[in-house]
PDB file of C-alpha atoms in Angstrom:
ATOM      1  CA  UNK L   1      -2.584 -24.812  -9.818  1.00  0.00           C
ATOM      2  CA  UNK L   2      -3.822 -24.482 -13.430  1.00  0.00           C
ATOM      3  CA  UNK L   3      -4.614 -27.863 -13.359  1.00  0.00           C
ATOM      4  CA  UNK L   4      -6.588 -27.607 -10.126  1.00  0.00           C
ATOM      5  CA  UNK L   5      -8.540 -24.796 -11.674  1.00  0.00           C
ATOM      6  CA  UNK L   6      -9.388 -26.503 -15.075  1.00  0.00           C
ATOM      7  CA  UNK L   7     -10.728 -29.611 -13.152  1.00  0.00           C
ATOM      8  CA  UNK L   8     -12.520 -26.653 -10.207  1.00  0.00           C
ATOM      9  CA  UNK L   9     -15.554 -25.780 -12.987  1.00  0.00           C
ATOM     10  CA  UNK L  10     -16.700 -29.450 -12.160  1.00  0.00           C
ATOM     11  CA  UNK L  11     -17.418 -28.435  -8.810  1.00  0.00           C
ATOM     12  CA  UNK L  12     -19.958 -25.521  -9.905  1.00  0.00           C
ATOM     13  CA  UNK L  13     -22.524 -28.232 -10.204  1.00  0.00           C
ATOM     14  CA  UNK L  14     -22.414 -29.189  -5.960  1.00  0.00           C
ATOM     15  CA  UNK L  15     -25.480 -28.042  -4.494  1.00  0.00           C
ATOM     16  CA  UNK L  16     -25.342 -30.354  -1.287  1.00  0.00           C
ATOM     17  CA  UNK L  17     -28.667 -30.121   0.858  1.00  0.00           C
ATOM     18  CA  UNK L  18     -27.176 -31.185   3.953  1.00  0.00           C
ATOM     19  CA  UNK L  19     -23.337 -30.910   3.329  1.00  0.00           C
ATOM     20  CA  UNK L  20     -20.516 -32.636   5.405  1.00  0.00           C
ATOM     21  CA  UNK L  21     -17.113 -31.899   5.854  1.00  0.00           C
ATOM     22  CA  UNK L  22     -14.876 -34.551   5.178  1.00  0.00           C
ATOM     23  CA  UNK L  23     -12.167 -35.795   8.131  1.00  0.00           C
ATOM     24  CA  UNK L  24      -9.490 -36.374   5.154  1.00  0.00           C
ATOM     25  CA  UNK L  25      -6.320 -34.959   6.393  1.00  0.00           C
ATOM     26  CA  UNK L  26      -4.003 -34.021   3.204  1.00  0.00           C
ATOM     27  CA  UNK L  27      -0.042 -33.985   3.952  1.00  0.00           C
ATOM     28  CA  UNK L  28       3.023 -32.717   1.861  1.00  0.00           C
ATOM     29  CA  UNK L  29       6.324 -33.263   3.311  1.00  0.00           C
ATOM     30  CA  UNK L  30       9.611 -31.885   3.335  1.00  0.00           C
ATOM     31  CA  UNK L  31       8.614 -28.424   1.963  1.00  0.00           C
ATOM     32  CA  UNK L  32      11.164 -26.104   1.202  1.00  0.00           C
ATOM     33  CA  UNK L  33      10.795 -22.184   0.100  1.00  0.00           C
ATOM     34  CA  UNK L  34      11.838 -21.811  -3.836  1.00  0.00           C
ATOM     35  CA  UNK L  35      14.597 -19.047  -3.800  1.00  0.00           C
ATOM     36  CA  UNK L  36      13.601 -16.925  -7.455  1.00  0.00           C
ATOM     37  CA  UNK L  37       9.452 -17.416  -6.218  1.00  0.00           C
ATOM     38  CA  UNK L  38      10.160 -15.843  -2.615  1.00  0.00           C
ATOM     39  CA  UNK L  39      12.275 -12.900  -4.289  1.00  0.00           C
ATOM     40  CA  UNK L  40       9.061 -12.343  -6.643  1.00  0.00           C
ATOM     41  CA  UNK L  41       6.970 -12.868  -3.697  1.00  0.00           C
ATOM     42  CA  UNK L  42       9.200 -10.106  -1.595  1.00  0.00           C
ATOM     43  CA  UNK L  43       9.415  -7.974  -4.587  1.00  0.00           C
ATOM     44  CA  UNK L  44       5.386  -7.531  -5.406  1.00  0.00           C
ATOM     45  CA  UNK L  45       4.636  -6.891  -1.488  1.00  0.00           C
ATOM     46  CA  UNK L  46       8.080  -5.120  -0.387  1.00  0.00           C
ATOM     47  CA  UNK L  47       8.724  -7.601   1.968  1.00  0.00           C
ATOM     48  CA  UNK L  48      12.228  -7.524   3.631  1.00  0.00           C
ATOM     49  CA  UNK L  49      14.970  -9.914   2.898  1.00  0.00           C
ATOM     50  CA  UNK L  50      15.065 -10.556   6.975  1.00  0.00           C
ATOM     51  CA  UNK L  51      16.105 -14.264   6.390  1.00  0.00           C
ATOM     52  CA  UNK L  52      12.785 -15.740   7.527  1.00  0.00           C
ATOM     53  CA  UNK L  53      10.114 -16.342   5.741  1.00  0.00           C
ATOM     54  CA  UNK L  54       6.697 -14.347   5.415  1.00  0.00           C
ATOM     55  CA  UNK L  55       3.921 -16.353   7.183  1.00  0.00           C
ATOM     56  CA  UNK L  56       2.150 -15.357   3.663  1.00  0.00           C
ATOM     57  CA  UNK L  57       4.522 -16.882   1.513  1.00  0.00           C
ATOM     58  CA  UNK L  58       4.115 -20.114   3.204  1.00  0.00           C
ATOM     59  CA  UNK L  59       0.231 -19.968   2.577  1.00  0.00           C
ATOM     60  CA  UNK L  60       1.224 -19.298  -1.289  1.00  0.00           C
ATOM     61  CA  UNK L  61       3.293 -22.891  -0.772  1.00  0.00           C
ATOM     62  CA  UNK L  62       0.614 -24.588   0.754  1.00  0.00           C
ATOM     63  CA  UNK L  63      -2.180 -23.216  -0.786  1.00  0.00           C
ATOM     64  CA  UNK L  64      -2.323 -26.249  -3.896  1.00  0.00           C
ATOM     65  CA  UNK L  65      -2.427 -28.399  -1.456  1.00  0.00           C
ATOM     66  CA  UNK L  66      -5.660 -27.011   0.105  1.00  0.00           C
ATOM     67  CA  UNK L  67      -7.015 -26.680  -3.103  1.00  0.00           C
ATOM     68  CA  UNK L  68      -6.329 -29.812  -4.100  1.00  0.00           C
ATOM     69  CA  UNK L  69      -8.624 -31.202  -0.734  1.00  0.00           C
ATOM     70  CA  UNK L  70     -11.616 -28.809  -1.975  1.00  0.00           C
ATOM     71  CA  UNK L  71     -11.828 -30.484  -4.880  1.00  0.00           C
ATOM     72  CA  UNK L  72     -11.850 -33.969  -3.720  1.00  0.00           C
ATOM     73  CA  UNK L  73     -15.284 -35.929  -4.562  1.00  0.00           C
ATOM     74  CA  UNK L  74     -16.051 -35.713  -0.965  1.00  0.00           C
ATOM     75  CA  UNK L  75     -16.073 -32.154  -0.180  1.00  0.00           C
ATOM     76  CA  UNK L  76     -19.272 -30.955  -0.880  1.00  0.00           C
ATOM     77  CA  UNK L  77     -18.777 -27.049  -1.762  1.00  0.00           C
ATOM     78  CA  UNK L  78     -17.960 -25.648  -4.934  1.00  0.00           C
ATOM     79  CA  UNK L  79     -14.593 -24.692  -5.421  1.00  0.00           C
ATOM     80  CA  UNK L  80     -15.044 -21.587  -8.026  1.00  0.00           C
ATOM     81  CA  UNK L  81     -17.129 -18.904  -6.868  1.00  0.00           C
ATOM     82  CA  UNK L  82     -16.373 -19.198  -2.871  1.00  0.00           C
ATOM     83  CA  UNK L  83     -15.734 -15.614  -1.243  1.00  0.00           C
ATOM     84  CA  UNK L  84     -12.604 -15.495   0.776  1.00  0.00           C
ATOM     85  CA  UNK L  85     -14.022 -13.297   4.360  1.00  0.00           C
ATOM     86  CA  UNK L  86     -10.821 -13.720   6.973  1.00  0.00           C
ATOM     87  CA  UNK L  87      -7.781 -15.050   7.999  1.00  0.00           C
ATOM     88  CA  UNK L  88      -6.145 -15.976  11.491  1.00  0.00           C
ATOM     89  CA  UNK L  89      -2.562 -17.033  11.690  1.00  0.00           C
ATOM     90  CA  UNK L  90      -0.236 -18.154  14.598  1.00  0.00           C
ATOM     91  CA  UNK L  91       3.184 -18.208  14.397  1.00  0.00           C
ATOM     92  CA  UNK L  92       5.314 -19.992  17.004  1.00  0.00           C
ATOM     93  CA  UNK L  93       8.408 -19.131  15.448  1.00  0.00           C
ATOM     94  CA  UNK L  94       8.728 -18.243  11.795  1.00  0.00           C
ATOM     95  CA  UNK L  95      10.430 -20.626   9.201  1.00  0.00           C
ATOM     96  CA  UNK L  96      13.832 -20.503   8.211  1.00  0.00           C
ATOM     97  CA  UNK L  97      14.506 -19.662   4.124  1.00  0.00           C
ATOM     98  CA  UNK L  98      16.654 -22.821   4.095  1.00  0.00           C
ATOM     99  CA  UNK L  99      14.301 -25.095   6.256  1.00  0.00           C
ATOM    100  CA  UNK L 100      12.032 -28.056   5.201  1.00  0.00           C
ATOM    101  CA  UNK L 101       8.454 -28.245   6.751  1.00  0.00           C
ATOM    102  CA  UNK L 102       5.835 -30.460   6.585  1.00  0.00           C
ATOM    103  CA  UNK L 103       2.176 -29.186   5.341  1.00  0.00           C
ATOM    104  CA  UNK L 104      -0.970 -31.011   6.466  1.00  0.00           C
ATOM    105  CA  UNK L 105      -4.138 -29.226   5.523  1.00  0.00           C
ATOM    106  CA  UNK L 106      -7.892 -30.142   6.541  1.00  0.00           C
ATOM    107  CA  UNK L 107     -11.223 -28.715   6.549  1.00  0.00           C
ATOM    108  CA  UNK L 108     -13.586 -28.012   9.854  1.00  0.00           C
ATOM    109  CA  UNK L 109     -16.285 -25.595  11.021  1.00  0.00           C
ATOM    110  CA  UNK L 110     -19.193 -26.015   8.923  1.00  0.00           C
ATOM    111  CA  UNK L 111     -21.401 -23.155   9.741  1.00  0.00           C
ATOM    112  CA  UNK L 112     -24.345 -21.309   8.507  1.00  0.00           C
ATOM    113  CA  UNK L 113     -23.678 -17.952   7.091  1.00  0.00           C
ATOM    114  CA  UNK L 114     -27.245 -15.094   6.329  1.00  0.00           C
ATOM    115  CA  UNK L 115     -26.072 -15.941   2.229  1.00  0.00           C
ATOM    116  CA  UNK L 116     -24.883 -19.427   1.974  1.00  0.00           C
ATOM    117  CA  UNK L 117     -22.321 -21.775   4.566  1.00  0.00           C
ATOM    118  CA  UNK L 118     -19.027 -21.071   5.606  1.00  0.00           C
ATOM    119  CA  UNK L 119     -16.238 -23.366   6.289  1.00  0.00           C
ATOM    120  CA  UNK L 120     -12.668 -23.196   7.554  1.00  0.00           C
ATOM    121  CA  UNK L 121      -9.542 -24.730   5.871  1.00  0.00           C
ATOM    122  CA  UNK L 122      -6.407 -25.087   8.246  1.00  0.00           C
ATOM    123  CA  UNK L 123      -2.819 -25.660   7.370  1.00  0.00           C
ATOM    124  CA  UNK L 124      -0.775 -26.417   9.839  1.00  0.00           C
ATOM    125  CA  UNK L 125       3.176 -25.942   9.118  1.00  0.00           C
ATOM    126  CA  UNK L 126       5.310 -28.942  11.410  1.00  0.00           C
ATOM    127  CA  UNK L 127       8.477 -29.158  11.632  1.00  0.00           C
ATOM    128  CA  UNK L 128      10.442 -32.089  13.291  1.00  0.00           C
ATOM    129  CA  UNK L 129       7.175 -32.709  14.579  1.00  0.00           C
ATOM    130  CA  UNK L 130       6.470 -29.792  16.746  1.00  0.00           C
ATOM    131  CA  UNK L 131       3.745 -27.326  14.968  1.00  0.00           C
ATOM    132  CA  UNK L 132       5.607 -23.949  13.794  1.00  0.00           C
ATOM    133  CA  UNK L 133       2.497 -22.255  12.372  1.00  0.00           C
ATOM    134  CA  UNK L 134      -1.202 -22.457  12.085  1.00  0.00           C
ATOM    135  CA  UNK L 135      -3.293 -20.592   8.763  1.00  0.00           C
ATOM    136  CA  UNK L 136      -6.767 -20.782   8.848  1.00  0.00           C
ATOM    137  CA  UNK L 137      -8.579 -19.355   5.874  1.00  0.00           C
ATOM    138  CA  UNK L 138     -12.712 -18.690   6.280  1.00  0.00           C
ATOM    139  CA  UNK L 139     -14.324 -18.920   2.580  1.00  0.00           C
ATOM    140  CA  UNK L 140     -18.139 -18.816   2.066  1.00  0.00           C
ATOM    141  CA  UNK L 141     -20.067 -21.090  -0.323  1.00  0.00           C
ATOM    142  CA  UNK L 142     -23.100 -17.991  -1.291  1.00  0.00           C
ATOM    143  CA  UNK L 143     -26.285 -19.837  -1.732  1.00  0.00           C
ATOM    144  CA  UNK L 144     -25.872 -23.550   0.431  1.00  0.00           C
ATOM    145  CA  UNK L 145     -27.798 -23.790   3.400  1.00  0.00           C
ATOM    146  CA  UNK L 146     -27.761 -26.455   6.305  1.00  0.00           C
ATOM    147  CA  UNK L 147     -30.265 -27.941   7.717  1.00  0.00           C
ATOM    148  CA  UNK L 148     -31.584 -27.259  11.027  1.00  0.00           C
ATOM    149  CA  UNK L 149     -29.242 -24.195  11.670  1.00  0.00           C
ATOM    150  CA  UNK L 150     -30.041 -20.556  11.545  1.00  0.00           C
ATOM    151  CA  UNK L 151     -27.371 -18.366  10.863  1.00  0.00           C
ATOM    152  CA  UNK L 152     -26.376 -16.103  12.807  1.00  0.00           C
ATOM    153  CA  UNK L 153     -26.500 -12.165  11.893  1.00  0.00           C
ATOM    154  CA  UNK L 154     -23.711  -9.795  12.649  1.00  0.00           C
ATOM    155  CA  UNK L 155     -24.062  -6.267  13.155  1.00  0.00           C
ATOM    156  CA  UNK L 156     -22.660  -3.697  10.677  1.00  0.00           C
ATOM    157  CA  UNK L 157     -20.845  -0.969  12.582  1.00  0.00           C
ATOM    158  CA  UNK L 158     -20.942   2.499  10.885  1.00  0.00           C
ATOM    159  CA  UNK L 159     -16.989   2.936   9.776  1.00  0.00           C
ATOM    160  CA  UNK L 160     -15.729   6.083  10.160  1.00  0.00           C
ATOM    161  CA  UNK L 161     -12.443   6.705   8.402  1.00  0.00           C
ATOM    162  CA  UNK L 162      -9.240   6.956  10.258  1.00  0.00           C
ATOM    163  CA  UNK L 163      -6.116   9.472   9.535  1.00  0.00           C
ATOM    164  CA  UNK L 164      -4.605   7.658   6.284  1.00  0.00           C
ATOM    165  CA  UNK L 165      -1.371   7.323   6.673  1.00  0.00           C
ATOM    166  CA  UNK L 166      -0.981   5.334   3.424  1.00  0.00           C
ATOM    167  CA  UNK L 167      -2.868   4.727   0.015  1.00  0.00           C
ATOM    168  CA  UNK L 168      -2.022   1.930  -2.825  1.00  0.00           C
ATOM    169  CA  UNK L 169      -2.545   2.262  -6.571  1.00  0.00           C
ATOM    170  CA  UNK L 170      -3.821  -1.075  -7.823  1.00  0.00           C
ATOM    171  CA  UNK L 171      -4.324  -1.211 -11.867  1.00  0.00           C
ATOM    172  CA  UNK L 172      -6.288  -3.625 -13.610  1.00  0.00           C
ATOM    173  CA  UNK L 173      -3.087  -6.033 -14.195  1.00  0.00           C
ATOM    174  CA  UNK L 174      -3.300  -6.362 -10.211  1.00  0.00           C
ATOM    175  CA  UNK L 175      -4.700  -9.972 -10.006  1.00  0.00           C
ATOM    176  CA  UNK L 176      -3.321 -10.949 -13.121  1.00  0.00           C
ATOM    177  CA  UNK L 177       0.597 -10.893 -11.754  1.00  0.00           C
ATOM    178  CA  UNK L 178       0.089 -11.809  -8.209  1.00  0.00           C
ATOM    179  CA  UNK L 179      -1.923 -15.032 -10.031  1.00  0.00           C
ATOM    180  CA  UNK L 180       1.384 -15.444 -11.435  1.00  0.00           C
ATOM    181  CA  UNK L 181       3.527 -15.198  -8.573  1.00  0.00           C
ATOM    182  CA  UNK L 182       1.536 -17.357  -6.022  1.00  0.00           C
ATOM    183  CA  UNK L 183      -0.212 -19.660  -8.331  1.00  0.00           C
ATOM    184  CA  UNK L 184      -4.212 -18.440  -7.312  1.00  0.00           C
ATOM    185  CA  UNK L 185      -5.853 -18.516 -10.635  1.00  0.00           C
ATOM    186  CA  UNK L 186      -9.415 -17.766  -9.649  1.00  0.00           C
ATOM    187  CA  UNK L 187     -11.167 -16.443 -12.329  1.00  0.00           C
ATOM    188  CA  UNK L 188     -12.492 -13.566  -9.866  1.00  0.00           C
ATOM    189  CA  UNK L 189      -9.191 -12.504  -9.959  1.00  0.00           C
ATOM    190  CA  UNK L 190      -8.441 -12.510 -13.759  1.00  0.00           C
ATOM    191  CA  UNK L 191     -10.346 -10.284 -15.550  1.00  0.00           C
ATOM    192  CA  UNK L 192     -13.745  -8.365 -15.651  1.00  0.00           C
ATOM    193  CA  UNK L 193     -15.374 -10.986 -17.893  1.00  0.00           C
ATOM    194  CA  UNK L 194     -14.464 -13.998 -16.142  1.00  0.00           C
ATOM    195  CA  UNK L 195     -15.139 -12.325 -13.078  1.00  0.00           C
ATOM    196  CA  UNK L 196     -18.603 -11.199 -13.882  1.00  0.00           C
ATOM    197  CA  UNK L 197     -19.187 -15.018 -14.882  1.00  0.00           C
ATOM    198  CA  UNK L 198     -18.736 -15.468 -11.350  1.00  0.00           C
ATOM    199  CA  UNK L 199     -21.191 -12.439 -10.035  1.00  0.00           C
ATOM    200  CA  UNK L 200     -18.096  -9.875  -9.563  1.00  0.00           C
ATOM    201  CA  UNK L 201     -18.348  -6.401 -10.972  1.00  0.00           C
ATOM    202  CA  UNK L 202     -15.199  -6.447 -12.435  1.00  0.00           C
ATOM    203  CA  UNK L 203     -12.208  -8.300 -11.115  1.00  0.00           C
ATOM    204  CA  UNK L 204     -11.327  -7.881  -7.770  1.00  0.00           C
ATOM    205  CA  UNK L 205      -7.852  -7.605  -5.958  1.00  0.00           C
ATOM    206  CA  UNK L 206      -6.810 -11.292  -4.102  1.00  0.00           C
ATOM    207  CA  UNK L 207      -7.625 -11.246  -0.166  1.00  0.00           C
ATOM    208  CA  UNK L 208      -3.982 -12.833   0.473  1.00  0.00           C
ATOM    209  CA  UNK L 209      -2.203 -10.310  -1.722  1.00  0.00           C
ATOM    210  CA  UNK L 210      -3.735  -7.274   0.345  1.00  0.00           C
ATOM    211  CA  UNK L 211      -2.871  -9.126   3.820  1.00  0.00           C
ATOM    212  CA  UNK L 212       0.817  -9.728   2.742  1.00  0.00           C
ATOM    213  CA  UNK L 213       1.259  -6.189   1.433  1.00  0.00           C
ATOM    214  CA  UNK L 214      -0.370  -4.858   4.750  1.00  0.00           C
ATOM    215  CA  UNK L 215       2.118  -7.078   6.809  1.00  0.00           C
ATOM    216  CA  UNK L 216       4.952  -6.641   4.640  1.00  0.00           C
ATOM    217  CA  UNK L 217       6.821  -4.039   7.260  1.00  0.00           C
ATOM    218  CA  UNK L 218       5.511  -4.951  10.527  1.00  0.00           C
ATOM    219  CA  UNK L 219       5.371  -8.540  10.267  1.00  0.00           C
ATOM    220  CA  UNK L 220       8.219 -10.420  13.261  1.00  0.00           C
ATOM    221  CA  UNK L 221      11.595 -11.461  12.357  1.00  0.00           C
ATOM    222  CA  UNK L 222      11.913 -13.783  15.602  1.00  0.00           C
ATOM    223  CA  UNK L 223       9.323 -15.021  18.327  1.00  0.00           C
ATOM    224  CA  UNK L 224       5.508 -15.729  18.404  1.00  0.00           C
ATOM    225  CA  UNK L 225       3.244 -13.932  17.103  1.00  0.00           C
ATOM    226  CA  UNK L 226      -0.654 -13.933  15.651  1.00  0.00           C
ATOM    227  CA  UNK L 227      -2.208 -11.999  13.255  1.00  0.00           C
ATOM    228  CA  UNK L 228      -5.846 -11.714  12.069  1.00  0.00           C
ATOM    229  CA  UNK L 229      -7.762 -10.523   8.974  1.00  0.00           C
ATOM    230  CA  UNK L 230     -11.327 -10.009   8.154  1.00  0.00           C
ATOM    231  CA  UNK L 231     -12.565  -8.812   4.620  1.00  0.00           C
ATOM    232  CA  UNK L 232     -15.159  -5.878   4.405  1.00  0.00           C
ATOM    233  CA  UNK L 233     -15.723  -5.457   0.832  1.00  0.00           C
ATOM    234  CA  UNK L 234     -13.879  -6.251  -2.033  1.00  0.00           C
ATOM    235  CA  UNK L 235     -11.268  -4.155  -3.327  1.00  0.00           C
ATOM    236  CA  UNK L 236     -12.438  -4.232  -7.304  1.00  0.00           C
ATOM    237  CA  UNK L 237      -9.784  -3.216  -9.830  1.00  0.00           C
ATOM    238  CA  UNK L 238      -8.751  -0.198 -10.652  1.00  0.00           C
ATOM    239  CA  UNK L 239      -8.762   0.557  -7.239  1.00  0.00           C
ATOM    240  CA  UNK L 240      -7.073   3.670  -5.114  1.00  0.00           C
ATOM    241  CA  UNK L 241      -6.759   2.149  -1.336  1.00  0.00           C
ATOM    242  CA  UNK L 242      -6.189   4.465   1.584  1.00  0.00           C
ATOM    243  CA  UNK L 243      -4.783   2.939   5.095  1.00  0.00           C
ATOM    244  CA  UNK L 244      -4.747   3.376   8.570  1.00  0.00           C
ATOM    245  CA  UNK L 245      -1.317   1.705  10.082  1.00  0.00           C
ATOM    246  CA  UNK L 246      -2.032   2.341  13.888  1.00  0.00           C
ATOM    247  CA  UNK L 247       1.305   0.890  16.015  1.00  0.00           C
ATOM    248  CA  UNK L 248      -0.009  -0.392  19.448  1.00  0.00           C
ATOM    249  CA  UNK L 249       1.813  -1.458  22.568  1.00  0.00           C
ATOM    250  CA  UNK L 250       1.683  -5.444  21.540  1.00  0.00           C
ATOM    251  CA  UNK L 251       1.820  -4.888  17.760  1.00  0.00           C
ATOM    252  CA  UNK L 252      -0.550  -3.381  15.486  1.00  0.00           C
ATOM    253  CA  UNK L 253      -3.903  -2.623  13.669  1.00  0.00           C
ATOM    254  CA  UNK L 254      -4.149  -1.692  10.251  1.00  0.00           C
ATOM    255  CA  UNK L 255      -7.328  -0.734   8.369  1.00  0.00           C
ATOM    256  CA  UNK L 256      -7.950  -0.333   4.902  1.00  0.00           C
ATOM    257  CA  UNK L 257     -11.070   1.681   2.727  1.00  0.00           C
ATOM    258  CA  UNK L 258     -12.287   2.566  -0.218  1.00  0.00           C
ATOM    259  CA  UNK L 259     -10.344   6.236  -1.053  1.00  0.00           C
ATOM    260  CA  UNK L 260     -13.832   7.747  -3.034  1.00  0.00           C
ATOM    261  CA  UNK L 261     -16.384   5.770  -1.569  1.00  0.00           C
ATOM    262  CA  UNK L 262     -15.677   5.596   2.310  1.00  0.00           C
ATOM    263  CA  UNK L 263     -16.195   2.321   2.728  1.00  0.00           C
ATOM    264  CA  UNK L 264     -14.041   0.006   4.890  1.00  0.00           C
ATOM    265  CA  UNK L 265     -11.930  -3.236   2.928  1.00  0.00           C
ATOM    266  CA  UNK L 266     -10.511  -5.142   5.448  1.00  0.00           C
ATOM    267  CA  UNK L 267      -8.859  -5.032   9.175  1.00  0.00           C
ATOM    268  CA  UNK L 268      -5.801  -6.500   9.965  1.00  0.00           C
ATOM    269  CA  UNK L 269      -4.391  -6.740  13.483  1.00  0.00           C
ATOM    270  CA  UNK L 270      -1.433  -8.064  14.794  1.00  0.00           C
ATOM    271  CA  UNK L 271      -0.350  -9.067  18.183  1.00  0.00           C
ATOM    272  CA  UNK L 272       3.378 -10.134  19.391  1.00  0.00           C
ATOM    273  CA  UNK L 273       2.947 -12.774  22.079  1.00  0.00           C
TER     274      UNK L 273
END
């Protein structure tokens, strides 16, 4: 990954006027979870040790691989400076510590966004040839537009703030160790000054490292299940975090907002199938 992230700043210079996802299809095979990197992994979120792993974890695993297909020649966003908004996930049965998986990863859904394009990249997680998990990951390029397509606007619902029944402490070392653990080096991530380089405030906490601390005690053991994400703000470090974890008949819905400000992070939900 710090490879991938030395070679990303070439990408800053892509400012496609009609932009194309490619069809290339990138596969890894015969994946297998690394026992000391899942205990860090379990240790930084409290995951349990349940013997399966976290749908989460298996992003961290795949993730190179999806960074390594964003910075192919023929993908036409830039890599640094893409804003991650949501994640969807299907799980048809989770993985197995002690199983191999394939990972194939691709890009779709080119689409225009009111401040820049949006695209989707999907990993899908096979084993024996039957499909064990889906991860789709929505990032938007600020600034590209495409042609002939107006974006469309979403409404902004007022948030009102539910009964906390949590709250998180996140220093300014927060990005800095789970870059360690799960290889994302994004500069946003780092530090204020690389982040401001990059039009952040100050560093801000990583999108995959607030999902898989949200899901980290009401995530499945066994079964399908599908879970969904979508990023409000950005929680910029030091942060104090207050959350909602509201248990529903089919799962759950957790919510998460800004403890001085009032103003929502992200929304997780969570439904067992």
């Amino acid at each position: 990954m710090g490879s991938i992230y030395a070679k990303a700043v070439t990408t800053l210079g892509r400012k496609p006027k009609d932009p194309v996802l490619p069809e290339t299809v990138l596969v890894y095979q015969s994946a297998m979870a690394d026992p000391a990197k899942l205990s860090e992994f379990r240790r930084a979120v409290g995951a349990p040790m349940n013997g399966v792993l976290p749908s989460l974890y298996v992003h961290t695993l795949a993730f190179p691989l999806a960074m390594s297909l964003m910075l192919r020649p023929d993908f036409p966003l830039p890599l640094l400076g893409m804003i991650h908004l949501s994640n969807s996930v299907r799980v048809d049965e989770p993985l197995k510590e002690d199983e191999a998986f394939d990972i194939e990863v691709k890009s779709e859904n080119l689409r225009a966004h009111d401040k820049g394009a949006t695209c989707d990249l999907v990993v899908l997680i096979v084993v024996n040839g039957q499909n064990r998990m889906e991860l789709r990951s929505t990032f938007l390029a600020k600034g590209v537009k495409l042609r002939g397509e107006e974006p469309v606007k979403k409404a902004h619902e007022a948030f009102a703030a539910p009964l906390r029944t949590a709250s998180w402490k996140l220093d300014a070392g927060t990005g800095r160790r789970w870059a360690a653990i799960s290889g994302d080096y994004n500069p946003i991530h780092l530090s204020g000054l690389s982040a401001k380089a990059l039009g952040m405030p100050r560093a801000i906490a990583h999108g995959i490292y607030l999902a898989a601390r949200a899901l980290s005690g009401i995530e499945p053991s066994s079964g399908s299940y599908e879970w969904n994400i979508e990023f409000k703000t950005p929680v910029v470090l030091p942060a104090s975090v207050d959350l909602a974890f509201d248990a529903q008949p089919d799962g759950y819905r957790v919510q998460a907002w800004n403890a001085r400000k009032g103003k929502p992070h992200f929304d997780l939900g969570l439904k067992r199938n």
